[in-house]
Coordinates of C-alpha atoms and ligand atoms in Angstrom, one line a residue:
X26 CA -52.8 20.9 26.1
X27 CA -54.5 18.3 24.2
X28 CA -52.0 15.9 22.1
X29 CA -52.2 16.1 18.5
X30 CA -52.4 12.5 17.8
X31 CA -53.7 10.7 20.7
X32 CA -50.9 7.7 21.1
X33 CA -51.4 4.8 23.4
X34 CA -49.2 2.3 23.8
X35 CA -49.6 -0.8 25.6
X36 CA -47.9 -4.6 25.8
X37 CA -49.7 -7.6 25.0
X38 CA -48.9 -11.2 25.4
X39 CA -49.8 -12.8 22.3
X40 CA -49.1 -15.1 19.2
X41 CA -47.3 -13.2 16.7
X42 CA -49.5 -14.8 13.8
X43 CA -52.5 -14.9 15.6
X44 CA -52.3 -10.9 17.0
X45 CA -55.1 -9.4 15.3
X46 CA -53.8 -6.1 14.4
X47 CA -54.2 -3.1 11.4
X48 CA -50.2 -3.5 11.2
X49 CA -47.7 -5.8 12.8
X50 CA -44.2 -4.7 12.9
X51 CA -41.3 -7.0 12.0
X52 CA -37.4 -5.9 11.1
X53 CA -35.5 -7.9 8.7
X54 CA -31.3 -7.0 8.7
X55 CA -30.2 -6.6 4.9
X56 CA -27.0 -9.1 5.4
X57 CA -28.6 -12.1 7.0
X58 CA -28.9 -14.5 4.2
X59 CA -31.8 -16.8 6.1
X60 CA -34.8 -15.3 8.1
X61 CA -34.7 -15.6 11.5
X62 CA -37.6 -17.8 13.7
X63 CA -40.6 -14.8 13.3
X64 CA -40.1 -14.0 10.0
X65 CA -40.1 -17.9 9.0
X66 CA -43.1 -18.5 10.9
X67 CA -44.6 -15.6 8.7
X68 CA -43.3 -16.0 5.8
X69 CA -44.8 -19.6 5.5
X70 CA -48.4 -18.6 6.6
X71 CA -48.0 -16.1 4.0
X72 CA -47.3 -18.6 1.3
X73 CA -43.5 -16.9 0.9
X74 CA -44.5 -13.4 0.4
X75 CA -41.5 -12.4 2.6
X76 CA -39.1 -14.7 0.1
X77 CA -40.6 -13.6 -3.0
X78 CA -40.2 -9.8 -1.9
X79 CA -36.4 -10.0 -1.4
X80 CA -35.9 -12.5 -4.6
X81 CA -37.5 -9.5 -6.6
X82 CA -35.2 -7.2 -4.9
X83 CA -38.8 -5.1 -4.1
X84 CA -37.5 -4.9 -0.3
X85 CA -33.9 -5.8 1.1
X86 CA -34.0 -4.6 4.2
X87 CA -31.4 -1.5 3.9
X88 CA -32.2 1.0 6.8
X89 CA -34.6 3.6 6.5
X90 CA -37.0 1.3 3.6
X91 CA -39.9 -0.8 4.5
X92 CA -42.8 -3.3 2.8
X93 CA -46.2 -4.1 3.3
X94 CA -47.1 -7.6 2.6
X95 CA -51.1 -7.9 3.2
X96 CA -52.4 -10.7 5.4
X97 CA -55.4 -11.9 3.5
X98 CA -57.0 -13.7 5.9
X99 CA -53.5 -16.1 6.3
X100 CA -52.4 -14.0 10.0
X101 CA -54.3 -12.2 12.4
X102 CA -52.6 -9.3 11.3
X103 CA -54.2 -7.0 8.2
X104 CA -51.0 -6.2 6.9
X105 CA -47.5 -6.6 8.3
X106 CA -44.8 -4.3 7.5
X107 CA -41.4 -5.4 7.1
X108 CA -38.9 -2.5 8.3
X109 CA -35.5 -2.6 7.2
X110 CA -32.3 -2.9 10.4
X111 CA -29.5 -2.2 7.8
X112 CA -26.2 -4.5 8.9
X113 CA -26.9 -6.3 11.9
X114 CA -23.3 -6.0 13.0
X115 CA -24.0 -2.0 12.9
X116 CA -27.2 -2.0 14.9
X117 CA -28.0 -0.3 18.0
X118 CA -30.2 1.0 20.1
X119 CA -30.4 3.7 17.8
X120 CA -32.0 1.3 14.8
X121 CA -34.8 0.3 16.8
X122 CA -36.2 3.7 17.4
X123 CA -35.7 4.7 14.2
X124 CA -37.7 1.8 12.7
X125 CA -40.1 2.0 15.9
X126 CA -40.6 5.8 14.1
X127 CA -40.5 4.7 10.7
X128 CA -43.5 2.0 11.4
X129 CA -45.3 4.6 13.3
X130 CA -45.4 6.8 11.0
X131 CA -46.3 4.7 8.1
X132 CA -49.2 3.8 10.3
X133 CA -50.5 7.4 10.8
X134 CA -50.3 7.7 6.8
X135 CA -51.7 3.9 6.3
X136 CA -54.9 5.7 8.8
X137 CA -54.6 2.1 10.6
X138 CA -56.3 1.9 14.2
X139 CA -53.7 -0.1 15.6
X140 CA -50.1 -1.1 14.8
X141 CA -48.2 -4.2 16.8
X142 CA -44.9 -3.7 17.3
X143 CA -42.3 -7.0 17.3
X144 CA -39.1 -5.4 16.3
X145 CA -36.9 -6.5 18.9
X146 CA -37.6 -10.1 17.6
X147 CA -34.8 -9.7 15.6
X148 CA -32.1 -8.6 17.7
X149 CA -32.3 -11.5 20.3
X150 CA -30.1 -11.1 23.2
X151 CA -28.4 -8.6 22.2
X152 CA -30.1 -5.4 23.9
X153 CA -31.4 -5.5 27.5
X154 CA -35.3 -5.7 26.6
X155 CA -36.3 -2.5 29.0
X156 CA -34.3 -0.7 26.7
X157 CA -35.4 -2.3 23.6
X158 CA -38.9 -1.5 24.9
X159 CA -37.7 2.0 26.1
X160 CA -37.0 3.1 22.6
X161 CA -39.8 1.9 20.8
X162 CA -41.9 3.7 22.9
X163 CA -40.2 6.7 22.1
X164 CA -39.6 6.1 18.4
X165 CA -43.7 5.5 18.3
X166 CA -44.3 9.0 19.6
X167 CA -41.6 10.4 17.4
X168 CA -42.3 9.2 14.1
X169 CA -45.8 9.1 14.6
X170 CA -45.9 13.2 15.2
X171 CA -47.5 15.5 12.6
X172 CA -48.0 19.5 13.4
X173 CA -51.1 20.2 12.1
X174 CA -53.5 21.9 14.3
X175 CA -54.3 25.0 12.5
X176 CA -55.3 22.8 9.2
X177 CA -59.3 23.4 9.4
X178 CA -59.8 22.5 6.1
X179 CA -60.9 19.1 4.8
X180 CA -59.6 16.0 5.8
X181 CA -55.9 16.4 7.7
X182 CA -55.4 12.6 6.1
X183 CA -55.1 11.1 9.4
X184 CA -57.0 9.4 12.1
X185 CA -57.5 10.9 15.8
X186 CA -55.6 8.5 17.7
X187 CA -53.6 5.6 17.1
X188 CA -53.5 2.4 19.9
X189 CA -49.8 0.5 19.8
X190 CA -48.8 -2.9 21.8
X191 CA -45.6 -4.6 22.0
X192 CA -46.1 -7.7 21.5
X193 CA -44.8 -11.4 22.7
X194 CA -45.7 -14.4 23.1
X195 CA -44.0 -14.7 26.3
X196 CA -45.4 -13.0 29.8
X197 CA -41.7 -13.1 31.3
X198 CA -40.3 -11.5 28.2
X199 CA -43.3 -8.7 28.1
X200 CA -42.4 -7.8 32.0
X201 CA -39.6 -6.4 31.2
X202 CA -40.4 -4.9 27.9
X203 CA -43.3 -3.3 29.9
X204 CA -40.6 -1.5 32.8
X205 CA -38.9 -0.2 29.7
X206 CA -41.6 0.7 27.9
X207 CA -42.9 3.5 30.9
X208 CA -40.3 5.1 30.6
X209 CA -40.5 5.4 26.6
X210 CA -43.8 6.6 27.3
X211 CA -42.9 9.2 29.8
X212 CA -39.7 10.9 27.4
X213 CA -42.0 10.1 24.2
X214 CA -45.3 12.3 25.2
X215 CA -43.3 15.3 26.8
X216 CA -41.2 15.2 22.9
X217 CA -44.3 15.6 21.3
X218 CA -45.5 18.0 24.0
X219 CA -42.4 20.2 23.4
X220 CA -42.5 19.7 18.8
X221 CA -46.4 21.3 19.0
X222 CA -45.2 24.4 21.8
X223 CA -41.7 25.0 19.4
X224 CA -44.2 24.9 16.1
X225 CA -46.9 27.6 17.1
X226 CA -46.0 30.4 15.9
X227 CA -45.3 33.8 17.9
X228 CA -48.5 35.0 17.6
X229 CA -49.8 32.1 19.8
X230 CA -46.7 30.9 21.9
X231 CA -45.8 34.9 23.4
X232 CA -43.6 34.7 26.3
X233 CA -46.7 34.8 28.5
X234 CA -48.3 32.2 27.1
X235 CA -45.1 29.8 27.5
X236 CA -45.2 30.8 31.0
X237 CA -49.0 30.1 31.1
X238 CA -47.8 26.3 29.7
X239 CA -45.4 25.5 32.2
X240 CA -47.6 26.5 35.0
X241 CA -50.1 23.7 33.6
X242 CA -46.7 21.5 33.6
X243 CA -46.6 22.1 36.9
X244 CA -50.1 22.1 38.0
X245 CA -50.6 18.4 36.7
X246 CA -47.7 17.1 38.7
X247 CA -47.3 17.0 42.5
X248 CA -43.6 16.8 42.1
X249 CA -43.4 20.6 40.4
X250 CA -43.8 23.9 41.4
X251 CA -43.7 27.0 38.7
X252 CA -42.9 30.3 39.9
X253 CA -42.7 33.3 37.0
X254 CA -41.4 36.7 36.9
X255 CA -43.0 39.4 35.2
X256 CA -41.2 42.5 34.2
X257 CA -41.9 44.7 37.1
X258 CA -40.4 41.5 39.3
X259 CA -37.6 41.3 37.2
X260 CA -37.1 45.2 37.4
X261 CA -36.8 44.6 41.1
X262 CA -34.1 41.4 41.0
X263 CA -32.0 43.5 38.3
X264 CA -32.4 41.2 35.2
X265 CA -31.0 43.3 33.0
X266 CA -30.2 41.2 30.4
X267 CA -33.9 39.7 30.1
X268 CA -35.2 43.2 29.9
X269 CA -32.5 45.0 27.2
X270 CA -33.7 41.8 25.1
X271 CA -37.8 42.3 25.8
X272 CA -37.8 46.1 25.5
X273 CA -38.6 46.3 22.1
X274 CA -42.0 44.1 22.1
X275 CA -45.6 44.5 23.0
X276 CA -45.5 40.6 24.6
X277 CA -43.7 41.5 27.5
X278 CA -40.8 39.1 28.6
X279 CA -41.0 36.6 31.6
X280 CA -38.8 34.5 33.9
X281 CA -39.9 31.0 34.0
X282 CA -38.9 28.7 37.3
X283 CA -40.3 25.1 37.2
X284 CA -38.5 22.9 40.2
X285 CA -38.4 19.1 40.7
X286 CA -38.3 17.6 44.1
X287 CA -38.2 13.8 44.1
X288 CA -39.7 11.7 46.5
X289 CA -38.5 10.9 50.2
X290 CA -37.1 13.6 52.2
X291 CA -33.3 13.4 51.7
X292 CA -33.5 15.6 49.0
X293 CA -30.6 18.2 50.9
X294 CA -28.1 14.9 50.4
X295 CA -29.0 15.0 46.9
X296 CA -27.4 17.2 44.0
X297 CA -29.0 19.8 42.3
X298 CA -29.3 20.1 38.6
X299 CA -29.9 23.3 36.7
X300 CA -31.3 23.3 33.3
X301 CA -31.3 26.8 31.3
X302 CA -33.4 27.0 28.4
X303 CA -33.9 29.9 26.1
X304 CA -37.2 31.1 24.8
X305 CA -36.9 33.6 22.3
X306 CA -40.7 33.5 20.8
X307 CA -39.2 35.1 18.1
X308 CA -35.9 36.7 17.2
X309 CA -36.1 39.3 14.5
X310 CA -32.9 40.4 15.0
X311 CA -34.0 43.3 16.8
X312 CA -32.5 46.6 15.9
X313 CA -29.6 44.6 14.7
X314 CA -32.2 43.2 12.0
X315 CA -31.9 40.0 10.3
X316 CA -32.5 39.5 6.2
X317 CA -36.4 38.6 5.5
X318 CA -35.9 34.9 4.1
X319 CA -36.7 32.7 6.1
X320 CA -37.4 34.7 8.9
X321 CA -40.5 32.7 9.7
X322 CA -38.1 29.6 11.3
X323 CA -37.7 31.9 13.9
X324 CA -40.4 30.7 16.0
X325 CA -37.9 27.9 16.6
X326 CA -35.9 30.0 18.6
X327 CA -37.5 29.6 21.8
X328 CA -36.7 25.3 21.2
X329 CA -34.0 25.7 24.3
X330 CA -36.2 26.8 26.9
X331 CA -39.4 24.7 25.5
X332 CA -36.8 21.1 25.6
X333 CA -36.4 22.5 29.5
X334 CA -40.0 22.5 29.6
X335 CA -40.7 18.8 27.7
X336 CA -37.5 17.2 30.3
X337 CA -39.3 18.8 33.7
X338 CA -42.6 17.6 32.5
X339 CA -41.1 13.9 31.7
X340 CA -38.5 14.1 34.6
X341 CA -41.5 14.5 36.8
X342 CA -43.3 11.0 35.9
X343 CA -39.7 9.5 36.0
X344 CA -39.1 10.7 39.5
X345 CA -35.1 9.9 39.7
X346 CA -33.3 11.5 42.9
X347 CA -32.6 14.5 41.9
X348 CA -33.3 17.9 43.0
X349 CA -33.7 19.7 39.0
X350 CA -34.4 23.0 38.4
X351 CA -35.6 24.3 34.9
X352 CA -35.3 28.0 34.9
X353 CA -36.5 29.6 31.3
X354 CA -35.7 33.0 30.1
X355 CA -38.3 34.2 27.9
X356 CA -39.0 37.3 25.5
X357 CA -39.7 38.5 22.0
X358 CA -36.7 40.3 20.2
X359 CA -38.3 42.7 18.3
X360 CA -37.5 46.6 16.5
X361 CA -39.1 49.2 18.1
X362 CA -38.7 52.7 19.3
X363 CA -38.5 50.8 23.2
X364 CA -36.1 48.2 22.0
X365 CA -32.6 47.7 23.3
X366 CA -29.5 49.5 20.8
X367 CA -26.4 48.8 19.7
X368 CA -24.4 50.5 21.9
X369 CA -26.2 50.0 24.8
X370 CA -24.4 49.1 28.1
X371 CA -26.4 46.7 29.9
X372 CA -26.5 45.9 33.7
X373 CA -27.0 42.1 34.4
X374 CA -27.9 39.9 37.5
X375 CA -24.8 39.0 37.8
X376 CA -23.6 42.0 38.6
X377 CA -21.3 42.4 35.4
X378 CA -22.1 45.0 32.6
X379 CA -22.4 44.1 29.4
X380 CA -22.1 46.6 26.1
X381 CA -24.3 45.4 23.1
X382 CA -22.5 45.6 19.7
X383 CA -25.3 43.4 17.7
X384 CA -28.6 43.1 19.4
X385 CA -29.5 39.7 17.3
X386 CA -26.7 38.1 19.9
X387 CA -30.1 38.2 22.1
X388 CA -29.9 34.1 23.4
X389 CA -26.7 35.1 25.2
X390 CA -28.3 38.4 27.1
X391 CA -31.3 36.3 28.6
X392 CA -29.1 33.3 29.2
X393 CA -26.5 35.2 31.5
X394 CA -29.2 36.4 33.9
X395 CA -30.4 33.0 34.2
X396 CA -27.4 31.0 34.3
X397 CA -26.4 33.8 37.4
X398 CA -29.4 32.8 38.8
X399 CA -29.3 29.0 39.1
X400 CA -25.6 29.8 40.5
X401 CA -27.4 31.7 43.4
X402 CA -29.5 28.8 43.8
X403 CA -26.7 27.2 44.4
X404 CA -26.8 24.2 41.9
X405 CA -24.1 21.9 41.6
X406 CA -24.4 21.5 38.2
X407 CA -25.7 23.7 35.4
X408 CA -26.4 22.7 31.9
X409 CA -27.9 25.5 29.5
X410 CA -29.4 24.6 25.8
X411 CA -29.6 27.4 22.9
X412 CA -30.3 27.8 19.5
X413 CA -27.7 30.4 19.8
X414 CA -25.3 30.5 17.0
X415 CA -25.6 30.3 12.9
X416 CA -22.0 29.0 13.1
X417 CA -22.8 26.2 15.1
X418 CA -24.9 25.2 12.0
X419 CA -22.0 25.8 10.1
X420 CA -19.5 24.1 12.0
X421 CA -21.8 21.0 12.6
X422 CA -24.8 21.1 9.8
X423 CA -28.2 19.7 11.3
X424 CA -27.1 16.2 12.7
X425 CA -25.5 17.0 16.0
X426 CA -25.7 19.6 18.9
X427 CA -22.3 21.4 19.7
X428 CA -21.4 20.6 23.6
X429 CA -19.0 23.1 25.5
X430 CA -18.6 23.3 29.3
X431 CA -15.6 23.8 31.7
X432 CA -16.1 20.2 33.6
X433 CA -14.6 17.0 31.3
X434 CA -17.0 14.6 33.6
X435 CA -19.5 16.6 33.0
X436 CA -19.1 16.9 29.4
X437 CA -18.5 12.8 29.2
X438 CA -21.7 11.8 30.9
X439 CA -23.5 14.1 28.6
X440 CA -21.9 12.5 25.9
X441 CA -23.2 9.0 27.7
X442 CA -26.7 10.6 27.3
X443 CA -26.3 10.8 24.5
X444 CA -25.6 7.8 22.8
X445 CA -28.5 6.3 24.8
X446 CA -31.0 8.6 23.7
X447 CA -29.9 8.8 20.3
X448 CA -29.7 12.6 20.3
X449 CA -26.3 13.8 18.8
X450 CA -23.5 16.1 20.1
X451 CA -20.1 17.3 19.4
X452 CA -17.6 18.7 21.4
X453 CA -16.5 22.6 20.5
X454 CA -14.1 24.8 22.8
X455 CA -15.0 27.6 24.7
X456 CA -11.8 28.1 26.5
X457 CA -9.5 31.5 27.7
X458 CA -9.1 32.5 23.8
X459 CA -12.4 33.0 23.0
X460 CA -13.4 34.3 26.2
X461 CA -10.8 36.9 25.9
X462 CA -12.8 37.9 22.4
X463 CA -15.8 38.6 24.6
X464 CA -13.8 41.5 26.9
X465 CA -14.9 45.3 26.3
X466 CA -13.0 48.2 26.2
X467 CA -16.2 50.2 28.0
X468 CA -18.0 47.5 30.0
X469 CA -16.9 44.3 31.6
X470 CA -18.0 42.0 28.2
X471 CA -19.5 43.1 25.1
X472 CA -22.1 40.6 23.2
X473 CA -19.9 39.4 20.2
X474 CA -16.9 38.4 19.4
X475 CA -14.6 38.8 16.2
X476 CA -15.6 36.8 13.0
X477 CA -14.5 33.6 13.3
X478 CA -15.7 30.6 15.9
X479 CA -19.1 32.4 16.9
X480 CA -19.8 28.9 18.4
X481 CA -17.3 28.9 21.1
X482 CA -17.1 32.5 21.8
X483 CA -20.9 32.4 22.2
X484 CA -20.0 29.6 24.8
X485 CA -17.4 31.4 26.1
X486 CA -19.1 34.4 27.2
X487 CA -21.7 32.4 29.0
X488 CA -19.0 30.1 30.4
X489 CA -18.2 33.8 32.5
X490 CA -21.8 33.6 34.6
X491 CA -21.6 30.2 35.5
X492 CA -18.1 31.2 37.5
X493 CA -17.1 28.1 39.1
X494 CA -19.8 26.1 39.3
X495 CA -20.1 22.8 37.4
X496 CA -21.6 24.3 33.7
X497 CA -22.0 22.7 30.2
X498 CA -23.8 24.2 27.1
X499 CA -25.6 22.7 24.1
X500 CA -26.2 24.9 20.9
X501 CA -28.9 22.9 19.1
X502 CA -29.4 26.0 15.9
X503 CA -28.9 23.2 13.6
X504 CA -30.8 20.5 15.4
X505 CA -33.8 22.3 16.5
X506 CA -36.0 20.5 13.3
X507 CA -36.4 18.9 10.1
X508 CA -35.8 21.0 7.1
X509 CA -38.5 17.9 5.5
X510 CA -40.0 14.8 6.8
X511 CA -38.0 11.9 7.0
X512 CA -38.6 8.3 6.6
X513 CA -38.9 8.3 10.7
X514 CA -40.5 11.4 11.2
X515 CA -42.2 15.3 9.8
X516 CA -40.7 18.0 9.1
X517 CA -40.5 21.0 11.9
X518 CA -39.5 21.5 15.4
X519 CA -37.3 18.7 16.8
X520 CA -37.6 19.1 20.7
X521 CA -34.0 18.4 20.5
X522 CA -32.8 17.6 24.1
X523 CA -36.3 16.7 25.4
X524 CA -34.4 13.5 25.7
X525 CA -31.1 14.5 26.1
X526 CA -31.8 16.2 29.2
X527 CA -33.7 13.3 30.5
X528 CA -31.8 10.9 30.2
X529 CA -28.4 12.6 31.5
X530 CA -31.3 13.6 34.6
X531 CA -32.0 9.9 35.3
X532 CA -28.9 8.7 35.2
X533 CA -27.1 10.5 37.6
X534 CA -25.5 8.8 40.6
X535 CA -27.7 9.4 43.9
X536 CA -25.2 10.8 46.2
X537 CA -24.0 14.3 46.3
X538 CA -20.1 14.1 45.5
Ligands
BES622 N1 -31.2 32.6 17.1 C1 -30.0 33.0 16.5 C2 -29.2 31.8 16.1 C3 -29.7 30.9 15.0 C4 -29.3 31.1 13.7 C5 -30.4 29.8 15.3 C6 -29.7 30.2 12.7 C7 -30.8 28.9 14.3 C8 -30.5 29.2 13.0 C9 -29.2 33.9 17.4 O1 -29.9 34.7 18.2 C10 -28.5 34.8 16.5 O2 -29.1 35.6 15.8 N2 -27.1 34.7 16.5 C11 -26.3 35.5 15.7 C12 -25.1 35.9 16.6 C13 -24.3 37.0 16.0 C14 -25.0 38.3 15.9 C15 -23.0 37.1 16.8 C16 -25.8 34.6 14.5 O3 -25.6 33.4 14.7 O4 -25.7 35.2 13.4
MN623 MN1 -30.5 36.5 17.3
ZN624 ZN1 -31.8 34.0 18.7

């Protein structure tokens, strides 16, 4: 799959007012009163344009706001765009990415050829520079994103490709900014590789054709392997829950497999991840039908399973010690004459029946046949990611990710994740009570619970396949996109936990506990 923007992104070793350059990047914090050494330097070869912008009170350098001051022939640079830190006491990692975003994507709109970046100027010593460099290699894939492949008409208002360099005038400084900055690369592309699959609609991304995309995932790296199921294979395994889901579509459901071995040979001393993904190309509801507004958005519903996809294809340029699995349940839910009913007692891998009250609780149905599965491949530890629940939304709105699992140092290293990749989550329960919501009175579970806490019962009743092995679980239905573009990026799918999943990958300890 060809990227929609081609992004490169390089490091450079040279003078900040001498780099010639479409755009070059500063940050300026809104509560220092004197600029610091860079901005000086600038500021006087541009006869106090910088000054006379924050003595108008044009550009203060609040978060989330930004300037242009034009170069005129006084720096290398064309323009150079001033992007406000907010406080500096309040900065993090966090800020950087975001204005690494925000300058990116005023570069796509600004149609400029190249864009220098110099944010981490401003913060000094007070980041470790491979991570500095880390995030603004992902912040430049991020905010520069746009979904517009099906616009044929006119001029999309943008330019083909855009080349970005870090920039300093140091060589032992730009080392280290260029270890980080791989590894920005690496989690950046696959985030933008998983926002175009999650926007195509369902008439382009069927579950065949996601399966199609993750054998190509596969096929361009020699550290995967893809292996799919098609119905009549998961007929023969007893995937129940995949099936009831799939019944009612012509774009038959699938079973995707994509495994990770890392390099060397001691890969039997090393632990074994599971990541679950759902891939629901699109959930009507089913029988169980939703309303008709805004139906559309659900084409998102197969982000799970396509943030699986983006974290194999990044994990497998990363290449930590890990053995990782990325197992993706895919099918259309769909009304039909052939389509699963309420009422409907359902035979899963697992082994446990299941009887369907509300066939739009669909995530959970494919998820328990494939969280059963990565406990038969015995993996030590198995973290799944849904858009499963409208009352996660509720509960959490579209900032943060609900997190659930039955391991505490599990959950915290997530957590850790977390606040290093800059993608949020909350900790919900999904203990006994809600799992006791989830018991039928004609089969071993039913598929919903009562009113109240859909979240955690959700959880809950997945919480049952993973048994005893090591199991967390991230509803993203209020992160999976952008209502509307931002100051740091467009609107539409997120690839939420693209990064996430990456980052709690890599930074797992070697040896098998
Ligand atoms: N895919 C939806 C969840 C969803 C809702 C995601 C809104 C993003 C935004 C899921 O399959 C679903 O329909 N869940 C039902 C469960 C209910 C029937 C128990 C829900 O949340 O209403
Ligand atoms: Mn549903
Ligand atoms: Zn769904």
């Amino acid at each position: 799959m060809k990227d929609i923007i081609d992004v490169e992104l390089k490091t450079r070793t040279v003078d900040f007012s001498k780099c010639k350059t479409d755009i070059l990047t500063v940050g300026l914090f809104s509560d220092t009163k004197e600029l610091d050494k860079l901005n000086k330097e600038l500021n006087k070869n541009l006869n106090g344009a910088i000054d006379q912008l924050m003595e108008l009170g044009d550009f203060k350098g609040k978060d989330g706001t930004s300037a242009v001051v034009y170069g005129n022939g006084q720096t290398g640079a064309k323009r150079v765009l001033l992007v406000g830190l907010g406080e500096k006491k309040k900065a993090t990692l966090d800020t950087i990415r975001n204005a690494a975003a925000h300058a990116a994507k005023k570069s796509v709109e600004l149609k400029a050829k190249t864009m220098s970046l110099a944010l981490h100027k401003a913060f000094g010593g007070r980041f470790d520079p491979t991570a500095m460099a880390r995030v603004c290699g992902e912040g430049t894939y991020f905010g520069s994103y746009r979904y517009d492949e099906f616009i044929t008409e006119n001029d999309n208002g943008r330019l083909g490709s855009l080349k970005v360099e870090l920039i300093d005038p140091d060589p032992a400084k730009l080392k280290k900014l260029k270890k980080g900055l791989s590894s920005g690369i690496a989690i950046g592309k696959a985030q933008s590789y998983a926002r175009t699959l999650a926007n195509r609609p369902a008439n382009v991304v069927t579950p065949a054709e996601l399966a199609a995309a993750a054998k190509e995932i596969a096929r361009g790296s020699q550290r995967l392997s893809c292996t799919v199921f098609d119905e009549k294979q998961m007929t023969a395994k007893g995937m129940g829950g995949v099936l009831a889901v799939g019944s009612g579509s012509q774009n038959k459901p699938r079973f995707v497999i994509l495994k990770y071995s890392p390099p060397g040979k001691a890969a039997s001393n090393l632990p074994t991840v599971a990541l679950v993904g759902k891939a629901i190309t699109f959930d009507s509801g089913g029988i169980s039908i939703k309303p008709s507004a805004n139906m559309d958005e659900m084409k998102l519903d197969k982000s799970g399973g396509i943030a699986v996809l983006g974290a194999m294809k990044a994990l497998a340029e990363l290449a930590p010690p890990v053995n990782v699995f990325g197992i993706v349940p895919s099918a259309e839910n769909m009304p039909s004459g052939t389509s699963y009913r309420p009422g409907d007692i359902i035979n899963t891998f697992s082994g446990k029946t299941v009887e369907v009250q509300n066939t739009d609780a669909e995530g959970r149905m494919i998820l328990c046949d494939a969280i059963s599965y990565a406990v038969k491949q015995k993996c030590d530890i198995i973290i799944d990611i849904a858009t499963l629940t409208g009352a996660c939304v509720v509960a959490l709105g579209k900032y943060m990710a609900g997190l659930m699992g039955n391991d505490d140092r599990l959950i915290k290293d997530l957590q850790k994740a977390s606040q290093v990749c800059g993608e949020k989550v909350w900790p919900m329960p999904s203990s006994e009570e809600y799992a006791k919501e989830m018991k039928s009175k004609i089969a071993d579970l039913k598929n919903i619970g009562s009113r109240w806490g859909g979240a955690c019962t959700a959880a809950a009743f997945l919480g049952q396949f993973a048994g005893d092995t090591k199991w967390a679980h991230l509803d993203i239905a209020g992160v999976w996109s952008f209502e509307k573009a931002t100051e740091f990026t467009s609107e539409g799918a997120s690839a939420f936990g693209v990064r996430l999943l990456t980052t709690y990958v890599t930074g797992l300890k070697k040896k098998k506990k």
